[in-house]
PDB file of C-alpha atoms in Angstrom:
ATOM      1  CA  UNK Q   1    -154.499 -56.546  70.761  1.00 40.00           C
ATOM      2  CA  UNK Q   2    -155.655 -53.901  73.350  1.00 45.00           C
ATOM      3  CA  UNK Q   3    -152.550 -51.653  74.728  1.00 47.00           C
ATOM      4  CA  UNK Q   4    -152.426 -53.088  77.595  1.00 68.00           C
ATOM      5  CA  UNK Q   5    -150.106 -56.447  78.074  1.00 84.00           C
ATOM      6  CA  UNK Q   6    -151.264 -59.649  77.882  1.00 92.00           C
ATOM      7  CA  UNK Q   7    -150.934 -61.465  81.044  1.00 94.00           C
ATOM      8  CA  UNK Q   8    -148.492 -64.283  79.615  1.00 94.00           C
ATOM      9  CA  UNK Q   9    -146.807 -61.083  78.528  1.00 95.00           C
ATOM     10  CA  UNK Q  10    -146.414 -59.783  82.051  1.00 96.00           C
ATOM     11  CA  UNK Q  11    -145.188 -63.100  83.205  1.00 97.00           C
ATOM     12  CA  UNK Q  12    -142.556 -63.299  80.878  1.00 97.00           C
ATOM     13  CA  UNK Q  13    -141.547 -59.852  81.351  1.00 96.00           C
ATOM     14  CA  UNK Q  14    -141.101 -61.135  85.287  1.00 96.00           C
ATOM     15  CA  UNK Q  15    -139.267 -64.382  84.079  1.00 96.00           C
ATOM     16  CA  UNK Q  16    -136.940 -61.800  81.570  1.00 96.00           C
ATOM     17  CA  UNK Q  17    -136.553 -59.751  84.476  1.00 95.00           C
ATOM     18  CA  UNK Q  18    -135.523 -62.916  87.739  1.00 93.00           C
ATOM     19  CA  UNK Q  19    -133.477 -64.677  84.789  1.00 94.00           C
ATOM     20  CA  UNK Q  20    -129.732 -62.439  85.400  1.00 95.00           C
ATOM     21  CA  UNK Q  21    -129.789 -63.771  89.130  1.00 89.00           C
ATOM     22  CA  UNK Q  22    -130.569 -67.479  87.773  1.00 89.00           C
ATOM     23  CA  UNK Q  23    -128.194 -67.225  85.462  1.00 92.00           C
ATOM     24  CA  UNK Q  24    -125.343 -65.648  87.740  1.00 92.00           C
ATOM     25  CA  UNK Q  25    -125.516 -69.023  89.468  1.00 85.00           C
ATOM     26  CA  UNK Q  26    -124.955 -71.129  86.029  1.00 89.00           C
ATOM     27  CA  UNK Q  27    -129.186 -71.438  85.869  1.00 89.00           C
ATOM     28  CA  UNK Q  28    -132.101 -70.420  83.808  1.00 92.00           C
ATOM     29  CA  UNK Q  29    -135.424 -70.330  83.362  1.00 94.00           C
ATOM     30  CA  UNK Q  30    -138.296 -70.355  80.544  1.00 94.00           C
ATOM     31  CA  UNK Q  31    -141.751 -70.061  80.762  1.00 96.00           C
ATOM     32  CA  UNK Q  32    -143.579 -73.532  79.398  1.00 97.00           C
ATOM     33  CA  UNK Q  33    -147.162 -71.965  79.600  1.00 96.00           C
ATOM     34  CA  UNK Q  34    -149.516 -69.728  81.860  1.00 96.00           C
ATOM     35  CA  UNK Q  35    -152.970 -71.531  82.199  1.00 96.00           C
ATOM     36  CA  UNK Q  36    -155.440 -68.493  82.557  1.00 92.00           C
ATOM     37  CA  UNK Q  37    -157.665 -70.081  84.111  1.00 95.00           C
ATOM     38  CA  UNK Q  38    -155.985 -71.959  87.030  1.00 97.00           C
ATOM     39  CA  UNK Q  39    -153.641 -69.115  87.261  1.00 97.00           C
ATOM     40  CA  UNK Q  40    -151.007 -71.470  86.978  1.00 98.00           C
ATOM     41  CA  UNK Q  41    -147.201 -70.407  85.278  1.00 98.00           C
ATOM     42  CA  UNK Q  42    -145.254 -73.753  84.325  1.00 97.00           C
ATOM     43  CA  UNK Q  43    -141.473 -73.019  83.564  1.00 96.00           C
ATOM     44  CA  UNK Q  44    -138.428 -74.967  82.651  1.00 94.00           C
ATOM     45  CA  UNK Q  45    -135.446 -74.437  85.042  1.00 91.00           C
ATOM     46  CA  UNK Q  46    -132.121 -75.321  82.894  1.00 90.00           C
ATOM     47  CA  UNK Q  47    -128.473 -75.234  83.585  1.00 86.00           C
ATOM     48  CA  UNK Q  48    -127.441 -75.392  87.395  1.00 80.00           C
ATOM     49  CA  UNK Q  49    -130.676 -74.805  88.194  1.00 78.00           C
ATOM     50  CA  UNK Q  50    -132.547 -78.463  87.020  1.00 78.00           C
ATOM     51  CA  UNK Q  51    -130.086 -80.456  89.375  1.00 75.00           C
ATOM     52  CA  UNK Q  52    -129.784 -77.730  92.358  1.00 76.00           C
ATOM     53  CA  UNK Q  53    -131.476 -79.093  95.984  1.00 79.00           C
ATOM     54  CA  UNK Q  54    -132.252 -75.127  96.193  1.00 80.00           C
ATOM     55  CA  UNK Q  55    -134.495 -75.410  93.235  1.00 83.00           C
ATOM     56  CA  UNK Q  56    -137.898 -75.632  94.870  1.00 84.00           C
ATOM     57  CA  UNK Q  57    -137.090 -72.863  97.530  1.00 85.00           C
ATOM     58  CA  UNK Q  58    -135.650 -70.650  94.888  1.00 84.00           C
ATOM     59  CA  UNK Q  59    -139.130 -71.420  92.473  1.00 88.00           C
ATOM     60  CA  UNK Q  60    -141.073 -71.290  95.516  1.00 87.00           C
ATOM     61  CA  UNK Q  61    -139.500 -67.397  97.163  1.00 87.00           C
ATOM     62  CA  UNK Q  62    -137.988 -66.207  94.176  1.00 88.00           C
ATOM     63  CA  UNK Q  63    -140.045 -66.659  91.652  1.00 92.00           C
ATOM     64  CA  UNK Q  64    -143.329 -67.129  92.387  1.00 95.00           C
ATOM     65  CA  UNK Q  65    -143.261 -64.189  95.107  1.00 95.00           C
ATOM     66  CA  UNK Q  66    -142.051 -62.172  92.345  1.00 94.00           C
ATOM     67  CA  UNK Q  67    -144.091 -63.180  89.955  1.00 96.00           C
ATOM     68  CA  UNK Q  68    -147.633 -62.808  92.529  1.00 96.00           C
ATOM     69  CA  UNK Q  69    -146.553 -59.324  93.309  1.00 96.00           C
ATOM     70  CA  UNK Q  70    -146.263 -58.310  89.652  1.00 96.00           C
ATOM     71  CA  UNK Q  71    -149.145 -60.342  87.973  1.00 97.00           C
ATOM     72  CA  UNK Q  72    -151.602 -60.726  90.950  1.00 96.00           C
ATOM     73  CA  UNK Q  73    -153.655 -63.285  87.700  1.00 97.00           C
ATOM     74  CA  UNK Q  74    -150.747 -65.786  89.095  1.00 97.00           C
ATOM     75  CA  UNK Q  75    -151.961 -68.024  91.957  1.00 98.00           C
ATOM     76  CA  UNK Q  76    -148.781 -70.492  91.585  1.00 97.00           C
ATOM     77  CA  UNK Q  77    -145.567 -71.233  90.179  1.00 96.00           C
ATOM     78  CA  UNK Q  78    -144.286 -75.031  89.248  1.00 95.00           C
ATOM     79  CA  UNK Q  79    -141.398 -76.363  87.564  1.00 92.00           C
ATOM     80  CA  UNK Q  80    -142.180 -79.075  84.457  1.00 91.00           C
TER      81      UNK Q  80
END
């Protein structure tokens, strides 16, 4: 492997990074799978976070903003 991070590896460095703040609201997050070539992350929200009507806006302007500034490979974020 090349020095430079994978891109799965940069998208779970961004999920390691956005999981305190889920978590500080009884939530969490995993990452499922990254799909290189649709650019698409699927994670698992958990906890608080599976039942929560917030759930889409917080995947939605949490994490996938995060998560497009960081790894610009990412074109979307969805919840499975």
């Amino acid at each position: 492997m090349s020095e430079q991070q994978s891109v799965t590896q940069r998208v779970e460095a961004v999920i390691q990074r956005i999981r305190p703040l889920l978590q500080a609201d009884g939530g969490d997050i995993e990452l499922v799978k990254f799909d290189e070539a649709t650019g698409v992350v699927s994670v698992r929200l958990r906890g608080a976070c599976s039942g929560c009507p917030g759930a889409a806006m917080t995947l939605k302007m949490g994490v996938e903003r995060h998560m497009k500034e960081r790894v610009p490979e990412v074109k979307e974020v969805v919840a499975v």
